């Protein structure tokens, strides 16, 4: 009996024991599906939409991640309501900056990677294990980064063993670094980081962390044209995710709108505040 598409049976490769890594399995069985295996012709430069600013802030018992909604292509706004913050599993989040198409594809592969591991091993991967798996996937994309199509995410989650939120940043070579208290990536990260340093307090509540993250994006948009701040006219609000002992979830848009309105009101009332 021949095993194939019409036989109703899976190929032997799908039934053989092996690595718990889906990315490794894919690299052997269908390497052309990996984002890193796509190359540009020599001398060609791709104009692709880029995601911009992501901020993440710890609070007492968890971590908040927020992203603006703008994607740019050179000096053009390519998209005004792009999602850049994703739940990767029940206890972690990832935010993307860099080449949008590759970044989203990498995130989807990472989501499958974690789900595949859980099914094969029957247990959740540790938070550090997740961070290191993402680092190896970024490292595999180095060839594309050298052609100008870089992906630089930020990863955050709730560590079940240490009972706290943790943040991990990366560089284009796959270097993985743990950050403390808060972090930001993307074109507006310099301005967002200044805002985070000013407002962050250890032991703050979840709601305070959400407000600080939204304010950091607002401040970044005030100085960085590639970062899209809250768009009151179109009612486009930042994406805000929270992860703690209860798991990963996203703040409702109506609740984010209230945070934005309170921020705008405070800036109007403060003569020295940015507008």
mmCIF file of C-alpha atoms in Angstrom, residues 14-267:
data_model
loop_
_atom_site.group_PDB
_atom_site.id
_atom_site.type_symbol
_atom_site.label_atom_id
_atom_site.label_comp_id
_atom_site.label_asym_id
_atom_site.label_seq_id
_atom_site.Cartn_x
_atom_site.Cartn_y
_atom_site.Cartn_z
ATOM 1 C CA UNK A 14 4.596 12.549 10.874
ATOM 2 C CA UNK A 15 4.484 9.376 12.956
ATOM 3 C CA UNK A 16 8.172 8.954 13.775
ATOM 4 C CA UNK A 17 9.416 10.093 17.216
ATOM 5 C CA UNK A 18 11.703 13.102 17.126
ATOM 6 C CA UNK A 19 12.210 16.630 18.364
ATOM 7 C CA UNK A 20 9.470 18.519 20.194
ATOM 8 C CA UNK A 21 10.315 21.544 18.015
ATOM 9 C CA UNK A 22 7.881 22.148 15.164
ATOM 10 C CA UNK A 23 10.340 24.561 13.515
ATOM 11 C CA UNK A 24 12.992 21.823 13.375
ATOM 12 C CA UNK A 25 10.452 19.394 11.914
ATOM 13 C CA UNK A 26 9.466 21.967 9.303
ATOM 14 C CA UNK A 27 13.104 22.650 8.395
ATOM 15 C CA UNK A 28 13.467 18.972 7.429
ATOM 16 C CA UNK A 29 10.079 18.244 5.854
ATOM 17 C CA UNK A 30 9.187 21.566 4.191
ATOM 18 C CA UNK A 31 12.039 24.074 4.560
ATOM 19 C CA UNK A 32 10.565 26.367 1.908
ATOM 20 C CA UNK A 33 7.752 27.248 4.339
ATOM 21 C CA UNK A 34 10.130 28.843 6.845
ATOM 22 C CA UNK A 35 10.242 32.668 6.643
ATOM 23 C CA UNK A 36 14.052 32.638 6.701
ATOM 24 C CA UNK A 37 14.276 30.493 3.544
ATOM 25 C CA UNK A 38 12.944 33.269 1.337
ATOM 26 C CA UNK A 39 15.604 35.420 -0.249
ATOM 27 C CA UNK A 40 15.628 38.478 -2.469
ATOM 28 C CA UNK A 41 17.348 38.540 -5.864
ATOM 29 C CA UNK A 42 20.806 40.152 -5.739
ATOM 30 C CA UNK A 43 20.663 43.935 -5.796
ATOM 31 C CA UNK A 44 16.943 44.101 -5.020
ATOM 32 C CA UNK A 45 15.660 46.131 -2.067
ATOM 33 C CA UNK A 46 12.152 45.386 -0.861
ATOM 34 C CA UNK A 47 9.820 48.177 0.210
ATOM 35 C CA UNK A 48 7.675 46.508 2.851
ATOM 36 C CA UNK A 49 5.469 47.855 5.651
ATOM 37 C CA UNK A 50 7.221 48.153 9.008
ATOM 38 C CA UNK A 51 5.713 47.943 12.457
ATOM 39 C CA UNK A 52 6.884 50.597 14.838
ATOM 40 C CA UNK A 53 6.589 50.972 18.624
ATOM 41 C CA UNK A 54 5.892 48.400 21.358
ATOM 42 C CA UNK A 55 6.143 49.048 25.104
ATOM 43 C CA UNK A 56 5.959 46.600 27.986
ATOM 44 C CA UNK A 57 5.708 47.301 31.718
ATOM 45 C CA UNK A 58 5.705 45.015 34.750
ATOM 46 C CA UNK A 59 3.271 45.406 37.621
ATOM 47 C CA UNK A 60 2.714 43.626 40.917
ATOM 48 C CA UNK A 61 1.997 40.084 39.742
ATOM 49 C CA UNK A 62 2.282 40.387 35.963
ATOM 50 C CA UNK A 63 3.200 42.380 32.886
ATOM 51 C CA UNK A 64 1.437 44.678 30.392
ATOM 52 C CA UNK A 65 2.353 44.991 26.710
ATOM 53 C CA UNK A 66 0.982 47.696 24.408
ATOM 54 C CA UNK A 67 1.543 48.511 20.756
ATOM 55 C CA UNK A 68 0.585 51.366 18.495
ATOM 56 C CA UNK A 69 -1.431 50.516 15.375
ATOM 57 C CA UNK A 70 0.545 52.250 12.609
ATOM 58 C CA UNK A 71 2.633 50.529 9.930
ATOM 59 C CA UNK A 72 4.853 52.657 7.683
ATOM 60 C CA UNK A 73 6.541 52.146 4.338
ATOM 61 C CA UNK A 74 9.210 54.794 3.977
ATOM 62 C CA UNK A 75 7.443 58.107 4.542
ATOM 63 C CA UNK A 76 4.018 56.605 3.762
ATOM 64 C CA UNK A 77 1.488 55.319 6.314
ATOM 65 C CA UNK A 78 0.839 51.809 5.011
ATOM 66 C CA UNK A 79 -1.733 50.800 7.634
ATOM 67 C CA UNK A 80 -3.467 52.658 10.452
ATOM 68 C CA UNK A 81 -4.953 49.765 12.447
ATOM 69 C CA UNK A 82 -2.405 46.958 12.333
ATOM 70 C CA UNK A 83 -2.242 44.523 15.249
ATOM 71 C CA UNK A 84 1.298 44.171 16.651
ATOM 72 C CA UNK A 85 0.728 42.498 20.025
ATOM 73 C CA UNK A 86 -0.147 38.790 20.018
ATOM 74 C CA UNK A 87 -0.843 36.116 22.601
ATOM 75 C CA UNK A 88 1.660 33.323 21.972
ATOM 76 C CA UNK A 89 0.192 30.956 24.527
ATOM 77 C CA UNK A 90 -1.788 31.049 27.730
ATOM 78 C CA UNK A 91 0.955 32.826 29.719
ATOM 79 C CA UNK A 92 2.922 34.945 27.241
ATOM 80 C CA UNK A 93 2.738 37.808 24.755
ATOM 81 C CA UNK A 94 4.931 38.987 21.911
ATOM 82 C CA UNK A 95 5.066 42.392 20.245
ATOM 83 C CA UNK A 96 6.581 42.923 16.801
ATOM 84 C CA UNK A 97 8.691 45.686 15.297
ATOM 85 C CA UNK A 98 10.434 45.598 11.950
ATOM 86 C CA UNK A 99 9.262 44.097 8.646
ATOM 87 C CA UNK A 100 5.573 43.487 9.306
ATOM 88 C CA UNK A 101 4.910 40.542 6.989
ATOM 89 C CA UNK A 102 7.904 38.506 8.167
ATOM 90 C CA UNK A 103 7.235 39.403 11.794
ATOM 91 C CA UNK A 104 3.630 38.206 11.693
ATOM 92 C CA UNK A 105 4.685 34.986 9.971
ATOM 93 C CA UNK A 106 7.378 34.440 12.602
ATOM 94 C CA UNK A 107 4.846 34.982 15.398
ATOM 95 C CA UNK A 108 2.433 32.459 13.879
ATOM 96 C CA UNK A 109 5.221 29.903 13.593
ATOM 97 C CA UNK A 110 6.199 30.614 17.212
ATOM 98 C CA UNK A 111 2.597 30.079 18.350
ATOM 99 C CA UNK A 112 2.528 26.691 16.614
ATOM 100 C CA UNK A 113 5.963 25.894 18.059
ATOM 101 C CA UNK A 114 4.703 26.351 21.635
ATOM 102 C CA UNK A 115 1.471 24.466 20.991
ATOM 103 C CA UNK A 116 3.397 21.604 19.352
ATOM 104 C CA UNK A 117 5.779 21.373 22.321
ATOM 105 C CA UNK A 118 2.873 21.252 24.772
ATOM 106 C CA UNK A 119 1.188 18.438 22.841
ATOM 107 C CA UNK A 120 4.375 16.394 22.458
ATOM 108 C CA UNK A 121 5.712 16.888 25.997
ATOM 109 C CA UNK A 122 2.384 17.130 27.799
ATOM 110 C CA UNK A 123 3.522 20.225 29.719
ATOM 111 C CA UNK A 124 3.996 23.957 29.238
ATOM 112 C CA UNK A 125 7.456 25.110 28.282
ATOM 113 C CA UNK A 126 9.160 27.290 30.892
ATOM 114 C CA UNK A 127 9.142 31.032 30.222
ATOM 115 C CA UNK A 128 12.918 31.080 29.687
ATOM 116 C CA UNK A 129 12.542 28.130 27.328
ATOM 117 C CA UNK A 130 9.983 30.076 25.292
ATOM 118 C CA UNK A 131 12.267 33.119 25.195
ATOM 119 C CA UNK A 132 15.190 30.993 23.980
ATOM 120 C CA UNK A 133 13.079 29.250 21.327
ATOM 121 C CA UNK A 134 12.069 32.634 19.939
ATOM 122 C CA UNK A 135 15.739 33.685 19.947
ATOM 123 C CA UNK A 136 16.705 30.679 17.814
ATOM 124 C CA UNK A 137 13.942 31.506 15.309
ATOM 125 C CA UNK A 138 15.139 35.114 15.045
ATOM 126 C CA UNK A 139 18.696 33.839 14.563
ATOM 127 C CA UNK A 140 17.461 31.747 11.640
ATOM 128 C CA UNK A 141 16.172 34.946 10.021
ATOM 129 C CA UNK A 142 19.594 36.628 10.027
ATOM 130 C CA UNK A 143 19.987 36.213 6.256
ATOM 131 C CA UNK A 144 16.800 38.203 5.653
ATOM 132 C CA UNK A 145 17.871 40.811 8.215
ATOM 133 C CA UNK A 146 21.123 41.321 6.283
ATOM 134 C CA UNK A 147 18.953 42.125 3.240
ATOM 135 C CA UNK A 148 17.105 44.806 5.180
ATOM 136 C CA UNK A 149 14.113 42.689 6.259
ATOM 137 C CA UNK A 150 14.742 42.535 9.990
ATOM 138 C CA UNK A 151 12.388 41.368 12.728
ATOM 139 C CA UNK A 152 12.967 42.568 16.303
ATOM 140 C CA UNK A 153 10.230 41.460 18.715
ATOM 141 C CA UNK A 154 9.839 41.878 22.456
ATOM 142 C CA UNK A 155 8.592 38.921 24.500
ATOM 143 C CA UNK A 156 6.912 39.001 27.911
ATOM 144 C CA UNK A 157 5.107 36.530 30.087
ATOM 145 C CA UNK A 158 4.193 35.309 33.525
ATOM 146 C CA UNK A 159 6.765 32.985 35.068
ATOM 147 C CA UNK A 160 4.807 30.284 36.915
ATOM 148 C CA UNK A 161 7.920 29.180 38.810
ATOM 149 C CA UNK A 162 8.890 32.661 40.034
ATOM 150 C CA UNK A 163 5.316 34.043 40.242
ATOM 151 C CA UNK A 164 6.129 37.298 38.434
ATOM 152 C CA UNK A 165 6.064 38.972 35.049
ATOM 153 C CA UNK A 166 9.282 38.974 33.015
ATOM 154 C CA UNK A 167 10.408 40.772 29.837
ATOM 155 C CA UNK A 168 12.894 39.627 27.158
ATOM 156 C CA UNK A 169 14.355 41.705 24.328
ATOM 157 C CA UNK A 170 16.273 40.584 21.218
ATOM 158 C CA UNK A 171 18.641 41.810 18.547
ATOM 159 C CA UNK A 172 18.672 40.800 14.876
ATOM 160 C CA UNK A 173 21.340 38.130 15.507
ATOM 161 C CA UNK A 174 19.078 36.293 17.953
ATOM 162 C CA UNK A 175 20.654 37.611 21.132
ATOM 163 C CA UNK A 176 18.205 37.316 24.039
ATOM 164 C CA UNK A 177 18.348 39.670 27.034
ATOM 165 C CA UNK A 178 16.150 39.893 30.093
ATOM 166 C CA UNK A 179 14.908 43.413 30.812
ATOM 167 C CA UNK A 180 13.794 44.689 34.196
ATOM 168 C CA UNK A 181 10.705 46.745 35.026
ATOM 169 C CA UNK A 182 9.968 47.995 31.498
ATOM 170 C CA UNK A 183 11.213 48.059 27.906
ATOM 171 C CA UNK A 184 10.311 49.350 24.450
ATOM 172 C CA UNK A 185 11.263 48.533 20.857
ATOM 173 C CA UNK A 186 10.701 50.153 17.484
ATOM 174 C CA UNK A 187 11.278 53.556 15.963
ATOM 175 C CA UNK A 188 9.647 55.432 18.848
ATOM 176 C CA UNK A 189 11.316 53.372 21.561
ATOM 177 C CA UNK A 190 13.747 56.119 22.594
ATOM 178 C CA UNK A 191 10.906 58.521 23.427
ATOM 179 C CA UNK A 192 8.715 55.794 24.938
ATOM 180 C CA UNK A 193 11.548 54.671 27.188
ATOM 181 C CA UNK A 194 11.956 58.174 28.591
ATOM 182 C CA UNK A 195 8.257 58.268 29.423
ATOM 183 C CA UNK A 196 8.401 54.819 31.050
ATOM 184 C CA UNK A 197 11.377 55.822 33.223
ATOM 185 C CA UNK A 198 9.525 58.884 34.436
ATOM 186 C CA UNK A 199 6.264 57.150 35.327
ATOM 187 C CA UNK A 200 7.215 53.615 36.385
ATOM 188 C CA UNK A 201 6.925 52.652 40.069
ATOM 189 C CA UNK A 202 7.605 49.223 41.529
ATOM 190 C CA UNK A 203 4.543 47.620 43.099
ATOM 191 C CA UNK A 204 2.098 49.489 40.855
ATOM 192 C CA UNK A 205 -1.280 47.961 39.981
ATOM 193 C CA UNK A 206 -2.337 46.510 36.655
ATOM 194 C CA UNK A 207 -4.484 49.561 35.832
ATOM 195 C CA UNK A 208 -1.582 51.888 36.599
ATOM 196 C CA UNK A 209 0.690 49.848 34.309
ATOM 197 C CA UNK A 210 -1.882 50.030 31.500
ATOM 198 C CA UNK A 211 -2.110 53.821 31.878
ATOM 199 C CA UNK A 212 1.692 54.158 31.875
ATOM 200 C CA UNK A 213 2.027 52.014 28.727
ATOM 201 C CA UNK A 214 -0.616 54.022 26.854
ATOM 202 C CA UNK A 215 1.011 57.303 27.920
ATOM 203 C CA UNK A 216 4.418 56.056 26.707
ATOM 204 C CA UNK A 217 2.938 55.363 23.257
ATOM 205 C CA UNK A 218 1.309 58.796 23.267
ATOM 206 C CA UNK A 219 4.640 60.450 24.097
ATOM 207 C CA UNK A 220 6.451 58.396 21.445
ATOM 208 C CA UNK A 221 3.912 59.447 18.803
ATOM 209 C CA UNK A 222 4.448 63.076 19.784
ATOM 210 C CA UNK A 223 8.089 62.913 18.615
ATOM 211 C CA UNK A 224 8.255 59.980 16.182
ATOM 212 C CA UNK A 225 6.273 60.288 12.944
ATOM 213 C CA UNK A 226 6.298 56.505 12.395
ATOM 214 C CA UNK A 227 4.465 55.856 15.677
ATOM 215 C CA UNK A 228 0.713 56.185 15.604
ATOM 216 C CA UNK A 229 -0.737 57.553 18.823
ATOM 217 C CA UNK A 230 -4.359 57.069 19.887
ATOM 218 C CA UNK A 231 -6.547 58.175 16.958
ATOM 219 C CA UNK A 232 -9.581 59.759 18.603
ATOM 220 C CA UNK A 233 -11.233 60.741 15.324
ATOM 221 C CA UNK A 234 -11.140 57.212 13.876
ATOM 222 C CA UNK A 235 -11.438 55.575 17.313
ATOM 223 C CA UNK A 236 -8.276 53.532 16.767
ATOM 224 C CA UNK A 237 -6.735 52.709 20.131
ATOM 225 C CA UNK A 238 -3.475 50.977 21.067
ATOM 226 C CA UNK A 239 -3.584 47.206 21.499
ATOM 227 C CA UNK A 240 -3.020 46.394 25.182
ATOM 228 C CA UNK A 241 -2.384 42.871 26.467
ATOM 229 C CA UNK A 242 -2.055 41.696 30.068
ATOM 230 C CA UNK A 243 -0.598 38.458 31.420
ATOM 231 C CA UNK A 244 -0.571 37.339 35.057
ATOM 232 C CA UNK A 245 -1.408 34.243 37.085
ATOM 233 C CA UNK A 246 -4.895 34.233 35.516
ATOM 234 C CA UNK A 247 -3.417 33.976 32.019
ATOM 235 C CA UNK A 248 -3.181 36.132 28.899
ATOM 236 C CA UNK A 249 -5.954 38.502 27.891
ATOM 237 C CA UNK A 250 -6.466 41.792 26.064
ATOM 238 C CA UNK A 251 -7.916 44.984 27.480
ATOM 239 C CA UNK A 252 -11.227 45.845 25.811
ATOM 240 C CA UNK A 253 -11.100 48.749 23.356
ATOM 241 C CA UNK A 254 -13.727 50.684 25.330
ATOM 242 C CA UNK A 255 -11.539 50.434 28.439
ATOM 243 C CA UNK A 256 -8.470 51.600 26.497
ATOM 244 C CA UNK A 257 -10.547 54.517 25.161
ATOM 245 C CA UNK A 258 -11.301 55.580 28.751
ATOM 246 C CA UNK A 259 -7.578 55.508 29.590
ATOM 247 C CA UNK A 260 -6.845 57.648 26.516
ATOM 248 C CA UNK A 261 -9.568 60.174 27.360
ATOM 249 C CA UNK A 262 -8.244 60.497 30.932
ATOM 250 C CA UNK A 263 -4.728 61.026 29.553
ATOM 251 C CA UNK A 264 -5.867 63.702 27.110
ATOM 252 C CA UNK A 265 -7.844 65.474 29.835
ATOM 253 C CA UNK A 266 -4.811 65.529 32.145
ATOM 254 C CA UNK A 267 -2.619 66.979 29.398
#
